[in-house]
PDB file of C-alpha atoms and ligand atoms in Angstrom:
ATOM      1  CA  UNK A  18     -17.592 260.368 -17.924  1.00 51.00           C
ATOM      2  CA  UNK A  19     -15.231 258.979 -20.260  1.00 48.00           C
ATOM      3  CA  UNK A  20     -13.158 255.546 -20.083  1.00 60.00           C
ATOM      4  CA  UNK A  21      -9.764 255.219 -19.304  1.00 63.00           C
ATOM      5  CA  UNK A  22      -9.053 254.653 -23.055  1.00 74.00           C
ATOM      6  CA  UNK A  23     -10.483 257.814 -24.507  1.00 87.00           C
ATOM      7  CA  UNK A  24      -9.138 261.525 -24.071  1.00 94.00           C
ATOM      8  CA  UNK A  25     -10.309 263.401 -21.133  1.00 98.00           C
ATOM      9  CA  UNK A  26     -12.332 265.481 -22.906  1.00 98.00           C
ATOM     10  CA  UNK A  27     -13.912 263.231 -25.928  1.00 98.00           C
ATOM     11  CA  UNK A  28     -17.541 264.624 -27.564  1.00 97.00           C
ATOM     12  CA  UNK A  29     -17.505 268.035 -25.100  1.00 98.00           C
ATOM     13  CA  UNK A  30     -18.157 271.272 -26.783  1.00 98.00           C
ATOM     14  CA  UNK A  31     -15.788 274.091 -25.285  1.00 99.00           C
ATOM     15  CA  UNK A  32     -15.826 278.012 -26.114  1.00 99.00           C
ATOM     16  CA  UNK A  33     -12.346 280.018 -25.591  1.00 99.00           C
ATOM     17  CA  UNK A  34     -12.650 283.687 -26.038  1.00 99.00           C
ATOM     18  CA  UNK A  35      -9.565 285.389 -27.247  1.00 98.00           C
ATOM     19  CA  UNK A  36      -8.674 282.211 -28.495  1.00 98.00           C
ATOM     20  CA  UNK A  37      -6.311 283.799 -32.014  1.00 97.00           C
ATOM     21  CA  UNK A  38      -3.070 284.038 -29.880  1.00 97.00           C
ATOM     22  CA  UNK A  39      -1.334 284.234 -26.694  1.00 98.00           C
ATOM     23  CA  UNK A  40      -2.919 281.953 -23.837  1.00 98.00           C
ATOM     24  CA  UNK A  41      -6.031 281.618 -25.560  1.00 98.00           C
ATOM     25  CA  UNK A  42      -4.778 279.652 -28.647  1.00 98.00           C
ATOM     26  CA  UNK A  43      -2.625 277.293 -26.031  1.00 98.00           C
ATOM     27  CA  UNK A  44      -6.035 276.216 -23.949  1.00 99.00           C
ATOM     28  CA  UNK A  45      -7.912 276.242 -27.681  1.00 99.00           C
ATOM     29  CA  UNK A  46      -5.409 273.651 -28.910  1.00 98.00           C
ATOM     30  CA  UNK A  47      -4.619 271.875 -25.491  1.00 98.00           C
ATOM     31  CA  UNK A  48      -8.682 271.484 -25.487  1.00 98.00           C
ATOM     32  CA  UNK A  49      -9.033 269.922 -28.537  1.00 98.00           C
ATOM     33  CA  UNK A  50      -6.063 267.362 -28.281  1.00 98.00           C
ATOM     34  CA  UNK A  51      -8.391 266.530 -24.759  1.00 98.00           C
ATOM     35  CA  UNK A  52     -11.166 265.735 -27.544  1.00 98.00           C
ATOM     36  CA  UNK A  53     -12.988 268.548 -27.053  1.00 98.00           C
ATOM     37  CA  UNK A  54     -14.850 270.233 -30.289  1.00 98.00           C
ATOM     38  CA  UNK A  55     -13.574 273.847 -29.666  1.00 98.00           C
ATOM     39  CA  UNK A  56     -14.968 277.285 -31.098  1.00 99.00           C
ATOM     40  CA  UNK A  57     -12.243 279.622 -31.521  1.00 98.00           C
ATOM     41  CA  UNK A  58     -13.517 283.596 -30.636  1.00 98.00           C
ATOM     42  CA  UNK A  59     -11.799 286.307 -31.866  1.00 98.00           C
ATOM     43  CA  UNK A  60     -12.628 289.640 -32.275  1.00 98.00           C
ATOM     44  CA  UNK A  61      -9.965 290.812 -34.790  1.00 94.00           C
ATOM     45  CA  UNK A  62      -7.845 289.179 -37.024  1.00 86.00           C
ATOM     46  CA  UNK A  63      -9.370 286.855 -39.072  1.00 94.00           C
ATOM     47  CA  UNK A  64      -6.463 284.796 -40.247  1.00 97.00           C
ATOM     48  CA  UNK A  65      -4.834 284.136 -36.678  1.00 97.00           C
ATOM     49  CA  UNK A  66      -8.149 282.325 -35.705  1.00 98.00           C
ATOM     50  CA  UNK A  67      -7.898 280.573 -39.011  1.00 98.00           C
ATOM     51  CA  UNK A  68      -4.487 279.570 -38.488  1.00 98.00           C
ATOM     52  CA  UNK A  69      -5.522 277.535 -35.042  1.00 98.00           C
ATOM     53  CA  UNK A  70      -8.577 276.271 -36.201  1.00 98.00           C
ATOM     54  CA  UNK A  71      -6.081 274.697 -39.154  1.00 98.00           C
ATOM     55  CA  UNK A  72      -3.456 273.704 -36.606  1.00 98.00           C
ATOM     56  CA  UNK A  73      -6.813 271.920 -34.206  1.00 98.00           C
ATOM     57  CA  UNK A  74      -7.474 270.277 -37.909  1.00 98.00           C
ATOM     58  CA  UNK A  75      -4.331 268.925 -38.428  1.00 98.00           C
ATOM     59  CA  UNK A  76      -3.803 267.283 -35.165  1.00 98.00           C
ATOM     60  CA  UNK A  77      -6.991 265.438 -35.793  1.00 98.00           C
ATOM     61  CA  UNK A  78      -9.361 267.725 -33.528  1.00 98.00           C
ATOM     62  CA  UNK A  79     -12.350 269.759 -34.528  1.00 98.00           C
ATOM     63  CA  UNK A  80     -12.305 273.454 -34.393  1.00 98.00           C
ATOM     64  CA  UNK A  81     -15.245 276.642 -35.760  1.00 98.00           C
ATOM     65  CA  UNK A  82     -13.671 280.274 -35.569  1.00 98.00           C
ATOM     66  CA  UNK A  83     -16.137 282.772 -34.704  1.00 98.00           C
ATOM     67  CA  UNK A  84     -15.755 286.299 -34.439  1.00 98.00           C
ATOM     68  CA  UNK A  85     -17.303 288.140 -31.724  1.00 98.00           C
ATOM     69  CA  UNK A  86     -16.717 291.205 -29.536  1.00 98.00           C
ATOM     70  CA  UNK A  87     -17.259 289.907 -25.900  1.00 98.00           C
ATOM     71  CA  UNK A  88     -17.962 292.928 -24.252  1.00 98.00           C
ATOM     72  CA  UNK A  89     -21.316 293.714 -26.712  1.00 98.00           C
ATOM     73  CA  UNK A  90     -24.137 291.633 -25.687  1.00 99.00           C
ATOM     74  CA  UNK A  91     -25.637 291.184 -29.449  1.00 98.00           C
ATOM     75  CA  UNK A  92     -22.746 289.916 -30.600  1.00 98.00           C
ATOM     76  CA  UNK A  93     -22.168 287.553 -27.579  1.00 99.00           C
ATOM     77  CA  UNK A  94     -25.524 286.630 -27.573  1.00 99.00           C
ATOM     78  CA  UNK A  95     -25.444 285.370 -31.179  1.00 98.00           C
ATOM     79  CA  UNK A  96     -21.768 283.592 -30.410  1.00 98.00           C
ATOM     80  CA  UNK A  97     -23.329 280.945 -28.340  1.00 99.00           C
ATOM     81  CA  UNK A  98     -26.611 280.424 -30.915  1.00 98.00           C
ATOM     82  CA  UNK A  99     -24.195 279.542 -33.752  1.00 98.00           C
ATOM     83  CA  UNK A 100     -22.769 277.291 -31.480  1.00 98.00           C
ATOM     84  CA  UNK A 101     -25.649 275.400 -30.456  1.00 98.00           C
ATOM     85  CA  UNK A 102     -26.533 275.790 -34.323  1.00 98.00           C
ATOM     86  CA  UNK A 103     -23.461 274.074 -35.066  1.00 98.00           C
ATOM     87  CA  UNK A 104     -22.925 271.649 -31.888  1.00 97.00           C
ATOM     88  CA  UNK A 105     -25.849 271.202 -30.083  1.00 98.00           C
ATOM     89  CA  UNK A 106     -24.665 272.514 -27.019  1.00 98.00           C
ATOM     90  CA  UNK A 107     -21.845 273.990 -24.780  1.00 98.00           C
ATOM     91  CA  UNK A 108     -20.044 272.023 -22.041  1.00 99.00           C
ATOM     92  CA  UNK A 109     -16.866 274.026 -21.514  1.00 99.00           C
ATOM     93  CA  UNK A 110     -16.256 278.256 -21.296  1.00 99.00           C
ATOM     94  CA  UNK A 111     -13.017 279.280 -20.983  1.00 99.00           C
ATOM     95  CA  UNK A 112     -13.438 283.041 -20.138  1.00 99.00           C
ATOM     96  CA  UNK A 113      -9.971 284.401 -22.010  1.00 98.00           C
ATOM     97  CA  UNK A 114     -10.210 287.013 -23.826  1.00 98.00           C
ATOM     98  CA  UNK A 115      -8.443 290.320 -22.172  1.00 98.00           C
ATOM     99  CA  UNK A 116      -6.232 293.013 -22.495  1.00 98.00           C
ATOM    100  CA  UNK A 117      -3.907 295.587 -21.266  1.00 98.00           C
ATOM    101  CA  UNK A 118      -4.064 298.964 -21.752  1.00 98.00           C
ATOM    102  CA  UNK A 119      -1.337 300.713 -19.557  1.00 98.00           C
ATOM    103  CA  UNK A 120      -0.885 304.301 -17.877  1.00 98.00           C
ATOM    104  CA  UNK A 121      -0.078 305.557 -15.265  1.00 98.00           C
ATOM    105  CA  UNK A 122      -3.210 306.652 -12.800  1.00 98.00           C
ATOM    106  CA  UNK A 123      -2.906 310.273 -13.550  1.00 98.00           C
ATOM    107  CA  UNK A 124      -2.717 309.595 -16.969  1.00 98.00           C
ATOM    108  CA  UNK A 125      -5.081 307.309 -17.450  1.00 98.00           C
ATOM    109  CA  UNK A 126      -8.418 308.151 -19.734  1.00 98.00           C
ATOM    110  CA  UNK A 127     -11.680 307.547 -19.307  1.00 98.00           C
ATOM    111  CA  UNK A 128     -11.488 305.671 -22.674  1.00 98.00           C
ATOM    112  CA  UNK A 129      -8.220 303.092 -21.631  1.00 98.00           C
ATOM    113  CA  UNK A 130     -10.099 302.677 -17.860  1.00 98.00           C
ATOM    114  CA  UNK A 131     -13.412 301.567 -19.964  1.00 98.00           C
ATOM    115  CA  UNK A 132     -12.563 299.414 -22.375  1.00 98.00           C
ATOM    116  CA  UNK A 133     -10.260 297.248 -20.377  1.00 99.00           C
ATOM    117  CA  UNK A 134     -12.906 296.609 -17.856  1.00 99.00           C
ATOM    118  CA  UNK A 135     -15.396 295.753 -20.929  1.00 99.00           C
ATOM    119  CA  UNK A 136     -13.522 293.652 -22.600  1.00 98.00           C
ATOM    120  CA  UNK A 137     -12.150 291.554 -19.338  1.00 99.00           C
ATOM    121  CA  UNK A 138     -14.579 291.952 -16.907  1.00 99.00           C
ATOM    122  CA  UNK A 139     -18.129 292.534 -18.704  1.00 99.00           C
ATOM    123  CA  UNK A 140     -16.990 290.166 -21.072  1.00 99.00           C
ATOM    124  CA  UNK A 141     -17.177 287.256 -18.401  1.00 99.00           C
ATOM    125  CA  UNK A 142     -19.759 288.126 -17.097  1.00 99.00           C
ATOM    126  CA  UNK A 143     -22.181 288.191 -20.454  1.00 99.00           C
ATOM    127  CA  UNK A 144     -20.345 285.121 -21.829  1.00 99.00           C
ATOM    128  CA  UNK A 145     -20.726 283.075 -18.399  1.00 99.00           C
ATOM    129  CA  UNK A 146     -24.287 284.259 -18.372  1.00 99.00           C
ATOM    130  CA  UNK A 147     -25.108 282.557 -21.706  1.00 99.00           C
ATOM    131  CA  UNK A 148     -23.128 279.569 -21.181  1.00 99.00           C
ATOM    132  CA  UNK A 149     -25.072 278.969 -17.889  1.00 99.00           C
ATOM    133  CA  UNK A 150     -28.118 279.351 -19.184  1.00 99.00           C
ATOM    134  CA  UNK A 151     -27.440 277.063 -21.984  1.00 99.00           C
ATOM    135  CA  UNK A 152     -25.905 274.677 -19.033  1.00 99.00           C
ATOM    136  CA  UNK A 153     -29.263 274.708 -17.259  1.00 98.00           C
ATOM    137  CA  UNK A 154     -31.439 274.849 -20.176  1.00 98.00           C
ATOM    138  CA  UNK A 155     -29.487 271.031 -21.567  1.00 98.00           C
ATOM    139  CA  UNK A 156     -28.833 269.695 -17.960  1.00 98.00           C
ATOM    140  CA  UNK A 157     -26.887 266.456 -17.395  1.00 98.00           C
ATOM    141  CA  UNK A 158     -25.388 264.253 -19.985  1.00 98.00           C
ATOM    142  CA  UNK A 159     -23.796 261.696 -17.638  1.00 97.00           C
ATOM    143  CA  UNK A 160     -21.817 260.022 -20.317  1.00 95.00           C
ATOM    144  CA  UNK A 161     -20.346 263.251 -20.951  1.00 98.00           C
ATOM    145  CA  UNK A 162     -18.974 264.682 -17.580  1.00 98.00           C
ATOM    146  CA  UNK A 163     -20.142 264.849 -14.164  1.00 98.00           C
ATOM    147  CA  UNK A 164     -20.841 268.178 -14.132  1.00 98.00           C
ATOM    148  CA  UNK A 165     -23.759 269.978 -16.012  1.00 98.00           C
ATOM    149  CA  UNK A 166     -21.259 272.792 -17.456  1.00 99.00           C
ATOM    150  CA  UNK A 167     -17.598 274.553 -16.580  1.00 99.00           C
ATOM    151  CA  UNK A 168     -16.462 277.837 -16.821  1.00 99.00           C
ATOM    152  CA  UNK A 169     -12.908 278.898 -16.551  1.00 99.00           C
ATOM    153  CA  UNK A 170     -12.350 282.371 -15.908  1.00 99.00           C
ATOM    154  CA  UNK A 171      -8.813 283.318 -16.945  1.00 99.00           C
ATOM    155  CA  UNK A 172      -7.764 286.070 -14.455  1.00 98.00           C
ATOM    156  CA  UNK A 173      -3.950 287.263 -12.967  1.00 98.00           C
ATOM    157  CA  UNK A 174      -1.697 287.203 -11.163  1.00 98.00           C
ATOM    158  CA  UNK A 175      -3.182 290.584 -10.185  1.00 98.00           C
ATOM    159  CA  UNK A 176      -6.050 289.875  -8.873  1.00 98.00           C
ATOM    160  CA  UNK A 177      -4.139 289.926  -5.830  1.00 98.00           C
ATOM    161  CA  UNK A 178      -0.754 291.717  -6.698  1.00 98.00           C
ATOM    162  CA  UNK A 179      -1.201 295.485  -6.955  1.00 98.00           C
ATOM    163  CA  UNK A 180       0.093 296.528 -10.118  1.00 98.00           C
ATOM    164  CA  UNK A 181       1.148 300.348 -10.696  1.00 98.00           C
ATOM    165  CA  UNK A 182       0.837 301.577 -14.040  1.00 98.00           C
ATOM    166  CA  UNK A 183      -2.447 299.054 -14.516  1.00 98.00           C
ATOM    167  CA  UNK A 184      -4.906 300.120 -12.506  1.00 98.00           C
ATOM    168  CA  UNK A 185      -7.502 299.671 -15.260  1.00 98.00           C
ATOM    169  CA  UNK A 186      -6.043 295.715 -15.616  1.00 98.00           C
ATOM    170  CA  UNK A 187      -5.692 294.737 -12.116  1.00 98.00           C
ATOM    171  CA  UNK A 188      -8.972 296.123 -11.495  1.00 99.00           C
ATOM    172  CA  UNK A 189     -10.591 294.433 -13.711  1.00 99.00           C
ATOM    173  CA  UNK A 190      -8.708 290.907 -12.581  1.00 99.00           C
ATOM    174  CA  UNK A 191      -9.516 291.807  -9.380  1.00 98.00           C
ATOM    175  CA  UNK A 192     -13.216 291.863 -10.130  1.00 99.00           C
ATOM    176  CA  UNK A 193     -13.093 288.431 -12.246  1.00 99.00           C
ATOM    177  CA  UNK A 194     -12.174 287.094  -8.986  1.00 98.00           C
ATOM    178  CA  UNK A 195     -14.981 287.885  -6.840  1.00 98.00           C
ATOM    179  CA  UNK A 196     -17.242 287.119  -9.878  1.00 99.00           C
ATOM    180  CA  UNK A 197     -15.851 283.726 -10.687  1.00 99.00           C
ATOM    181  CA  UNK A 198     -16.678 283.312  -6.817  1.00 98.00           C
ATOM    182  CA  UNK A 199     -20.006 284.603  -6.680  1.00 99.00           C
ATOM    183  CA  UNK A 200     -21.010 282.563  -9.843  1.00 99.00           C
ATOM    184  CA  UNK A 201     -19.061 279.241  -8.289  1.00 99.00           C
ATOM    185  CA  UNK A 202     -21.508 279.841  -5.148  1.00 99.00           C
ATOM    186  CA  UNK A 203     -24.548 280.592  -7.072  1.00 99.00           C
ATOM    187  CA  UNK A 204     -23.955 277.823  -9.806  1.00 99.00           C
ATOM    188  CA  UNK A 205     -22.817 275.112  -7.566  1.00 99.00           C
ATOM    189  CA  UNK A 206     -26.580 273.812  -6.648  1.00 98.00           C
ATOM    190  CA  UNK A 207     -27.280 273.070 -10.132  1.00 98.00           C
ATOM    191  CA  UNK A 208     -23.948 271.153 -11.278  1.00 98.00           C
ATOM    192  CA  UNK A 209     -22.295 274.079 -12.976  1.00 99.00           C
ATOM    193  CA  UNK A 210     -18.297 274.247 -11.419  1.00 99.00           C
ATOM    194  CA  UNK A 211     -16.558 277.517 -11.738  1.00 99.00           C
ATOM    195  CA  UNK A 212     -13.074 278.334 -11.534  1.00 99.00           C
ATOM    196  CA  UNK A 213     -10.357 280.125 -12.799  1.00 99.00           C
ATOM    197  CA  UNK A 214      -6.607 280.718 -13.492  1.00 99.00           C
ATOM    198  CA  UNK A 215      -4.522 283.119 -12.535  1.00 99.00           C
ATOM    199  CA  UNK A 216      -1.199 283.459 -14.605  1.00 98.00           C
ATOM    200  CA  UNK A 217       1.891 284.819 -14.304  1.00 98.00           C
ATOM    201  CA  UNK A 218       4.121 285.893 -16.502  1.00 98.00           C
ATOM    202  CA  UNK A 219       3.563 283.870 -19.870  1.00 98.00           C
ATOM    203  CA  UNK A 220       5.518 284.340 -23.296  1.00 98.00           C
ATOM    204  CA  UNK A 221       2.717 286.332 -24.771  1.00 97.00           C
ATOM    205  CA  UNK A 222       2.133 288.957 -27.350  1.00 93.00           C
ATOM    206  CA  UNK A 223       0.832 290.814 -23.989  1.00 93.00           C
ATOM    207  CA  UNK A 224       3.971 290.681 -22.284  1.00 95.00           C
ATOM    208  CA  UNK A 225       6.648 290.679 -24.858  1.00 96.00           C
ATOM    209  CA  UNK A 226       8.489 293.946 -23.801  1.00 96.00           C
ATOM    210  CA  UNK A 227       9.151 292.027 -20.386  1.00 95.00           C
ATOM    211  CA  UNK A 228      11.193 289.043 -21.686  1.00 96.00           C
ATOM    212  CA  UNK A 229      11.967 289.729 -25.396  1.00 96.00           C
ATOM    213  CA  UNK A 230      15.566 291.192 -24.654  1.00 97.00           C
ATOM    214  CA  UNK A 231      18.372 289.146 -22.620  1.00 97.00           C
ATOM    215  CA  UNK A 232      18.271 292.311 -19.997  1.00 97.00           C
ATOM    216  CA  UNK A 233      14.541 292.198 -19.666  1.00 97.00           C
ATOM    217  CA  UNK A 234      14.291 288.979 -19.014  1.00 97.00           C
ATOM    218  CA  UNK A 235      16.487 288.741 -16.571  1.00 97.00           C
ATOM    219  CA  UNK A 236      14.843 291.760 -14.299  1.00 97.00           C
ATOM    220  CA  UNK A 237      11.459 289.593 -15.025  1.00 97.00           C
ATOM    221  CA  UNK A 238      13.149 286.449 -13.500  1.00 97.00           C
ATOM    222  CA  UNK A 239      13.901 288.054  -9.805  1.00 97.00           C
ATOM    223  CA  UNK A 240      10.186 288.096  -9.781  1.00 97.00           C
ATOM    224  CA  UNK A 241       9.699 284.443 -10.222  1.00 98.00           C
ATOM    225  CA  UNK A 242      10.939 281.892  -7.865  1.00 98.00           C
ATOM    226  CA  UNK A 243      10.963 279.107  -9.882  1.00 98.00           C
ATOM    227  CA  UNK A 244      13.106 281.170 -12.662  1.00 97.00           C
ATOM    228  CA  UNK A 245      11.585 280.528 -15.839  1.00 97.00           C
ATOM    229  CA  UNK A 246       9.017 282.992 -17.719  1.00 98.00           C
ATOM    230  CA  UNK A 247       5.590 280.806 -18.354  1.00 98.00           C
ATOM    231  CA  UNK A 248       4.864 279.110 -21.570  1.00 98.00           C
ATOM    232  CA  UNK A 249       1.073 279.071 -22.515  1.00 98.00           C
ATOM    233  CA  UNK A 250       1.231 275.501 -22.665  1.00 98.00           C
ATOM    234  CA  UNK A 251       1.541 275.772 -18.878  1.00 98.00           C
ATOM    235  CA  UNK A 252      -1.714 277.373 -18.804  1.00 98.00           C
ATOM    236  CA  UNK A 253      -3.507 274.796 -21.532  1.00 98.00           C
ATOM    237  CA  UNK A 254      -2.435 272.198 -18.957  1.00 98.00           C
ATOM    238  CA  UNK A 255      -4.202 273.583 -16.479  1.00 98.00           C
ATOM    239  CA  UNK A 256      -7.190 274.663 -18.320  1.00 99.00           C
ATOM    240  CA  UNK A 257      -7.320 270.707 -19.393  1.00 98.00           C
ATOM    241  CA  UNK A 258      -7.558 269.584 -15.800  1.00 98.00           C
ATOM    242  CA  UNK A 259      -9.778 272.393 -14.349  1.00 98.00           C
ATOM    243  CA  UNK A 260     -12.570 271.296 -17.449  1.00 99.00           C
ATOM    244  CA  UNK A 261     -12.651 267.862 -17.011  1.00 98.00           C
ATOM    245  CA  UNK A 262     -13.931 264.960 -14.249  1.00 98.00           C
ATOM    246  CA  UNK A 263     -10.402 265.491 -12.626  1.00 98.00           C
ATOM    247  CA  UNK A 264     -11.063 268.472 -10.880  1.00 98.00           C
ATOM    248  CA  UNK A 265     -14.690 267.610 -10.409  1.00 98.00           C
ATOM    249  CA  UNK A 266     -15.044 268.347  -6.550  1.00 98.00           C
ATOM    250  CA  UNK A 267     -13.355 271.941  -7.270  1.00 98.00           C
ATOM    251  CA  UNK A 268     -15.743 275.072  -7.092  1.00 99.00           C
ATOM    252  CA  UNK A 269     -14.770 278.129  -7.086  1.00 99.00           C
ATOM    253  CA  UNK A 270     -10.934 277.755  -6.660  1.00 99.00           C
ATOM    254  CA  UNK A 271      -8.027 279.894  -8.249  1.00 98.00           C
ATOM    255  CA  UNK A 272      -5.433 277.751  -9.611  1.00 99.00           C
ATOM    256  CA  UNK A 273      -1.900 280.318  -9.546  1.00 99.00           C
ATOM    257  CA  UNK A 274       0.181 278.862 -12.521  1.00 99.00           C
ATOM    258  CA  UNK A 275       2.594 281.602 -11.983  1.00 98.00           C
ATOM    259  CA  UNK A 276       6.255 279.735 -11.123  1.00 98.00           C
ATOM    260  CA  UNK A 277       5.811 281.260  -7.562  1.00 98.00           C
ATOM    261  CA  UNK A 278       5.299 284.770  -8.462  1.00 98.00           C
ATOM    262  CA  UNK A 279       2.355 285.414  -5.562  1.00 98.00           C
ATOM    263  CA  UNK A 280       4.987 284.122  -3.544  1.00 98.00           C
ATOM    264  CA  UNK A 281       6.497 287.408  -2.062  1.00 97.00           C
ATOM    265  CA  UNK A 282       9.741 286.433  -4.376  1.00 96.00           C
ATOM    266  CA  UNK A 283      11.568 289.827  -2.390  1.00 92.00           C
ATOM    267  CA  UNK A 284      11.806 288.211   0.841  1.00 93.00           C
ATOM    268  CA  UNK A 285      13.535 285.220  -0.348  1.00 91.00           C
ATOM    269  CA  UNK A 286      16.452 286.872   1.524  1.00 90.00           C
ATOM    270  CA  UNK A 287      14.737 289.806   3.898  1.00 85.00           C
ATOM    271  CA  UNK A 288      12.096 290.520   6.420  1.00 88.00           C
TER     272      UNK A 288
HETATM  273  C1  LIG B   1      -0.124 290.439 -17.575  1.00 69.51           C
HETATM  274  C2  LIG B   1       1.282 290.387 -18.117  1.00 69.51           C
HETATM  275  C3  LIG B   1       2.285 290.293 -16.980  1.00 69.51           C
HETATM  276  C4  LIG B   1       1.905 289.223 -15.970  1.00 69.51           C
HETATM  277  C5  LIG B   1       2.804 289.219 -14.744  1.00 69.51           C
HETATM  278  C6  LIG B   1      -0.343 289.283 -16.648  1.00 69.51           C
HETATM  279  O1  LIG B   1      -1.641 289.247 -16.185  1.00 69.51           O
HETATM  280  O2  LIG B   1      -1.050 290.424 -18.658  1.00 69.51           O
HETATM  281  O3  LIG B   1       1.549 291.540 -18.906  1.00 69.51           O
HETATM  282  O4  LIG B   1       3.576 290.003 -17.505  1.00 69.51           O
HETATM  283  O5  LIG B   1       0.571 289.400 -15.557  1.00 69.51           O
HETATM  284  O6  LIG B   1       3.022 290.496 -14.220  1.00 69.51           O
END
């Protein structure tokens, strides 16, 4: 546990998939200014991870880029032994890396359905895998936190909003959430919390057809109550709290950092 003088986070070793851009590079940076020591994944684009590991470096922090395609389980598996090469250990997953790969249902190949479950659904579940088994293999460091080992699984708001046009996606979000709950229930006994978040709309490369014009914007906002479009700072925040002594006595919770969105916004005025 750390003293009230030292950042929430001081000498803890996270992981954040997807961690070049978007959300990922928010909870990345937010991390490290927490103290954490933070590996940067990617799995394309070398110089975007380079660019936040250098931005982690120049606010003081400590950051290692490594490229790796979640969804393969060589690639994963050798992820986490350059870690432990490098750090000793892990302390912190934050289960981010995703994407979107839209179509309508009819449309939709085999090819767009498969990879977007890969990438954000098998992906969680082989990097949780070896972060827990690194968690149990280390066990408690009680100076460090007072759990063995977090994991953060960054879902959606769909994992409970149907989403037309995203089958593949919402599926897949839809499946973190029962995993991040089955792996909260089955990790709890040993010290291991698990949790996720579920964001809204964020200003993301993801997203930026829904807010990047005046007009868009505005038919994006009569979907959020509290009538801004996210920033993923809001989501670093949260990914902050959720990772360290804080939230300690949370298992298995999704945090909604969505401005209201899962708030049935279209019966503000009906019903
Ligand atoms: C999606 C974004 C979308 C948001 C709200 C996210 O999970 O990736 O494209 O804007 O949900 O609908």
């Amino acid at each position: 546990m750390s003293s009230a003088n030292q950042p929430v986070l001081q000498g803890q070793r996270a992981l954040v998939t997807g961690a070049n851009s978007g959300i990922g590079a928010a909870v990345a940076k937010a991390l490290a200014a927490a103290g954490a020591r933070v590996t940067v994944n990617y799995s394309s684009s070398d110089e975007r991870a380079r660019s936040v590991v250098k931005q982690i470096e120049a606010d003081g922090g400590e950051a290692l880029a490594i490229r790796a395609n979640v969804s393969r389980e060589n690639e994963v598996e050798a992820m986490f032994a350059q870690i432990v090469e490098t750090w000793g250990s892990l302390d912190i997953l934050v289960n981010n890396a995703g994407l979107q790969k839209d179509a309508p249902l009819v449309e939709m190949t085999l090819a767009d359905w498969q990879i977007v479950l890969d990438v954000n659904l098998t992906g969680q579940f082989l990097c949780s895998r070896a972060a827990a088994r690194e968690f149990l293999q280390r066990g408690l460091i009680p100076n460090l936190s007072r759990a063995v080992g977090k994991i953060i699984c960054m879902s959606s708001v769909h994992d409970v909003i149907p989403w037309a046009g995203h089958a593949n996606y919402a599926a897949s979000k839809g499946g973190v959430s029962l995993l991040m709950k089955t792996m909260a229930q089955e990790l709890a006994p040993q010290g291991i919390r698990v949790n996720a978040i579920s964001p809204g709309a964020i200003k993301t490369p993801i997203n930026t057809a829904a807010w990047k014009t005046p007009a868009a914007e505005a038919e994006l906002l009569k979907l959020i109550p509290y009538r801004r479009v996210g920033e993923p700072e809001d989501i670093g925040r949260a990914a902050v709290w959720l990772a360290s002594d804080a939230s300690d006595y949370i298992t298995g919770a999704t945090l909604y950092v969505d401005g209201g969105m899962t708030l049935y916004p279209g019966f503000d005025q009906g019903g």
